[in-house]
Amino acid sequence: MKTVTVYGPGCKRCETTEAMVKEAAAKLGLDIAVEKVSDPKSIAMAGVMSTPGISVDGKLVHTGGLPDATKLEAWLQG
Amino acid sequence: MSAETTHPLRPARPDWLWHLGVAGFILLWVLIYRQLSPLAETLTALLPIDRHSHTGEAVAFFLYDVPKVMMLLMLIVFAMGVVRSFFSPEKTRAVLSGKREGVGNIFAAGLGILTPFCSCSAVPLFIGFVSAGVPLGVTFSFLIAAPMVNEVALVLLFGLVGWQVAMTYLAFGLAIAIVAGFVIGKLNLEGWLQDWVRDIHAGTAILPEDEGLSLVARYRLGIEAVREIFSKVWIWILLGIGMGALIHGYVPEDLMVRIMGAEAWWSVPAAVVMGIPMYTNAAGVIPIVEALLGKGAALGTVLAFMMSVIALSLPEMIILRQVLTLRLIAVFIGVVASGILAVGFLFNLLF
């Protein structure tokens, strides 16, 4: 099972991103664990400078802005 | 992208259709924009009010300015969204981390305009910069320029006051960011960061290259920027222009000249102090600015007020409190406020 981490201090886009991740996983029928990191210190430690950021199994795949739906599915499957 | 998934529900439009669409949109935009003034007059004439009464003045002002500002904003925010897709905080950090102070401050202020930035990620960005070896003063230049010199402020100044004032604002906004950052750097205040900030080493994760972003993907980012800005500022624009319309129609001129005219030297510091707790974005404050100017308030006083509202906002200070000590925040406010004061006085002297 993949662990997907969404980095974001709690702005609207971060919540949308989290919802998009869950939605994409449901659509693909993947069983994933979604983790939300909102502490600015931890966000910085992960190397994310513009939120929202997404990492899959500890590997950062995206930062800044909403992710592209097609790419998001590719990250979840890849 | 190896995995090209096709969406049966939403077939991808061919690229040429996008380019055509963007070109068509710009053409349509120009055509409508040129008709706005007669349109507003026609609409005002339809209402049962005297065009030359206070109410008539206010209504005509409102009906012309609202669509004008909305249209300018849509075009420029879209364009900036496309331009910003070529920049990222990571690239900006890479540029700045090797720079010395001075040159670094100039680069940082310039990149502050072009790099996509949201004040909600000010803290991770701050840590990311500082721990990658970007000097503190250079980081501040970035953090001052990013909110203060933004396309929303410039568009509104351009649309409502005139291009000269917009350019002046751009030049002095950049100058304050550069000088204030430089001064803070010279003060060597690294010890005034919160303890944990100095110890941590932010990760420098390397993202898969995004260079291959297609032009269509950049259009989409531009559209997303328009949607986001509009959802945030439309209410402020309506309120601001509404307020401006009232001032335009009703507030007597000599009162404003006495309170905010160039003669009243104390009005500049008063404007700066008043601006700090006020939290609104450029959109909310500028229509008021225009109306104040139209009624004889001094340009320097008004610009100082505007810069103070936008660049020194209480919510941003509270966010930055997580990484800066109160002493450092006080210095930050002090240096930036002095810069704004200087600009205000200078303007009142010159114009």
PDB file of C-alpha atoms in Angstrom, chain A residues 9-14 27-28 39-52 54 59-71 73-75 77, chain B residues 1 3-5 7 10 89-91 93 116-118 120-129 196 200-208 210 213 220-221 224 228 322:
ATOM      1  CA  PRO A   9      -0.419  24.645   6.169  1.00  0.00           C
ATOM      2  CA  GLY A  10      -4.175  24.475   5.708  1.00  0.00           C
ATOM      3  CA  CYS A  11      -4.960  26.821   2.862  1.00  0.00           C
ATOM      4  CA  LYS A  12      -7.847  26.087   0.560  1.00  0.00           C
ATOM      5  CA  ARG A  13      -5.716  24.710  -2.233  1.00  0.00           C
ATOM      6  CA  CYS A  14      -4.093  22.247   0.142  1.00  0.00           C
ATOM      7  CA  LYS A  27     -11.196   6.197  -9.242  1.00  0.00           C
ATOM      8  CA  LEU A  28      -8.230   3.907  -9.884  1.00  0.00           C
ATOM      9  CA  ASP A  39       3.464  21.948  10.471  1.00  0.00           C
ATOM     10  CA  PRO A  40       5.614  24.535   8.654  1.00  0.00           C
ATOM     11  CA  LYS A  41       8.793  23.094  10.138  1.00  0.00           C
ATOM     12  CA  SER A  42       8.089  19.610   8.791  1.00  0.00           C
ATOM     13  CA  ILE A  43       7.021  21.071   5.453  1.00  0.00           C
ATOM     14  CA  ALA A  44      10.358  22.859   5.136  1.00  0.00           C
ATOM     15  CA  MET A  45      12.290  19.774   6.242  1.00  0.00           C
ATOM     16  CA  ALA A  46      10.699  17.829   3.401  1.00  0.00           C
ATOM     17  CA  GLY A  47      12.094  20.403   0.968  1.00  0.00           C
ATOM     18  CA  VAL A  48       8.717  21.877   0.076  1.00  0.00           C
ATOM     19  CA  MET A  49       8.889  25.657  -0.398  1.00  0.00           C
ATOM     20  CA  SER A  50       5.597  26.274  -2.099  1.00  0.00           C
ATOM     21  CA  THR A  51       2.528  24.480  -0.941  1.00  0.00           C
ATOM     22  CA  PRO A  52       0.685  22.277  -1.575  1.00  0.00           C
ATOM     23  CA  ILE A  54       2.766  15.873  -2.656  1.00  0.00           C
ATOM     24  CA  LYS A  59       9.490  10.710  -2.670  1.00  0.00           C
ATOM     25  CA  LEU A  60       8.494  14.275  -3.519  1.00  0.00           C
ATOM     26  CA  VAL A  61       6.630  14.446  -6.818  1.00  0.00           C
ATOM     27  CA  HIS A  62       4.993  17.870  -6.842  1.00  0.00           C
ATOM     28  CA  THR A  63       5.092  21.311  -5.210  1.00  0.00           C
ATOM     29  CA  GLY A  64       3.188  24.547  -5.693  1.00  0.00           C
ATOM     30  CA  GLY A  65      -0.377  24.716  -6.888  1.00  0.00           C
ATOM     31  CA  LEU A  66      -2.964  22.110  -7.680  1.00  0.00           C
ATOM     32  CA  PRO A  67      -1.630  18.969  -9.324  1.00  0.00           C
ATOM     33  CA  ASP A  68      -2.593  18.002 -12.837  1.00  0.00           C
ATOM     34  CA  ALA A  69      -5.204  15.214 -12.625  1.00  0.00           C
ATOM     35  CA  THR A  70      -3.533  13.071 -15.287  1.00  0.00           C
ATOM     36  CA  LYS A  71      -0.108  13.352 -13.670  1.00  0.00           C
ATOM     37  CA  GLU A  73      -2.964   9.322 -11.495  1.00  0.00           C
ATOM     38  CA  ALA A  74       0.407   8.481 -13.012  1.00  0.00           C
ATOM     39  CA  TRP A  75       2.170   9.151  -9.665  1.00  0.00           C
ATOM     40  CA  GLN A  77       0.103   4.126 -10.236  1.00  0.00           C
TER      41      GLN A  77
ATOM     42  CA  MET B   1       5.079  11.572 -19.310  1.00  0.00           C
ATOM     43  CA  ALA B   3       1.506   7.105 -19.080  1.00  0.00           C
ATOM     44  CA  GLU B   4      -0.844   9.058 -21.291  1.00  0.00           C
ATOM     45  CA  THR B   5      -4.249   8.303 -19.909  1.00  0.00           C
ATOM     46  CA  HIS B   7     -10.260  10.840 -20.584  1.00  0.00           C
ATOM     47  CA  ARG B  10     -13.241  15.197 -21.618  1.00  0.00           C
ATOM     48  CA  PRO B  89      10.626  29.122  -5.673  1.00  0.00           C
ATOM     49  CA  GLU B  90      13.174  26.360  -6.245  1.00  0.00           C
ATOM     50  CA  LYS B  91      14.695  28.078  -9.270  1.00  0.00           C
ATOM     51  CA  ARG B  93      16.439  29.927  -4.522  1.00  0.00           C
ATOM     52  CA  PRO B 116       4.649  32.344  -7.756  1.00  0.00           C
ATOM     53  CA  PHE B 117       4.177  33.050  -4.066  1.00  0.00           C
ATOM     54  CA  CYS B 118       1.345  32.625  -1.609  1.00  0.00           C
ATOM     55  CA  CYS B 120       0.355  30.848   3.281  1.00  0.00           C
ATOM     56  CA  SER B 121       3.675  29.240   2.363  1.00  0.00           C
ATOM     57  CA  ALA B 122       5.798  32.160   3.556  1.00  0.00           C
ATOM     58  CA  VAL B 123       7.278  30.095   6.404  1.00  0.00           C
ATOM     59  CA  PRO B 124       8.465  27.040   4.443  1.00  0.00           C
ATOM     60  CA  LEU B 125       9.793  29.411   1.793  1.00  0.00           C
ATOM     61  CA  PHE B 126      11.654  31.492   4.359  1.00  0.00           C
ATOM     62  CA  ILE B 127      13.274  28.408   5.882  1.00  0.00           C
ATOM     63  CA  GLY B 128      14.010  26.985   2.461  1.00  0.00           C
ATOM     64  CA  PHE B 129      15.833  30.164   1.448  1.00  0.00           C
ATOM     65  CA  TRP B 196      15.007  26.050  15.709  1.00  0.00           C
ATOM     66  CA  ILE B 200      17.355  22.977  10.821  1.00  0.00           C
ATOM     67  CA  HIS B 201      18.516  22.102   7.412  1.00  0.00           C
ATOM     68  CA  ALA B 202      15.626  22.124   5.056  1.00  0.00           C
ATOM     69  CA  GLY B 203      15.545  19.338   2.553  1.00  0.00           C
ATOM     70  CA  THR B 204      16.418  20.224  -0.972  1.00  0.00           C
ATOM     71  CA  ALA B 205      14.394  17.645  -2.734  1.00  0.00           C
ATOM     72  CA  ILE B 206      14.821  17.585  -6.466  1.00  0.00           C
ATOM     73  CA  LEU B 207      11.626  17.516  -8.391  1.00  0.00           C
ATOM     74  CA  PRO B 208      11.239  15.847 -11.737  1.00  0.00           C
ATOM     75  CA  ASP B 210       8.974  20.611 -15.291  1.00  0.00           C
ATOM     76  CA  LEU B 213       5.467  22.103 -19.675  1.00  0.00           C
ATOM     77  CA  ARG B 220      -4.280  26.430 -17.947  1.00  0.00           C
ATOM     78  CA  LEU B 221      -2.126  27.802 -15.135  1.00  0.00           C
ATOM     79  CA  GLU B 224      -6.321  28.914 -12.773  1.00  0.00           C
ATOM     80  CA  GLU B 228      -8.167  32.086  -7.909  1.00  0.00           C
ATOM     81  CA  GLN B 322       6.872  31.241  13.765  1.00  0.00           C
TER      82      GLN B 322
END
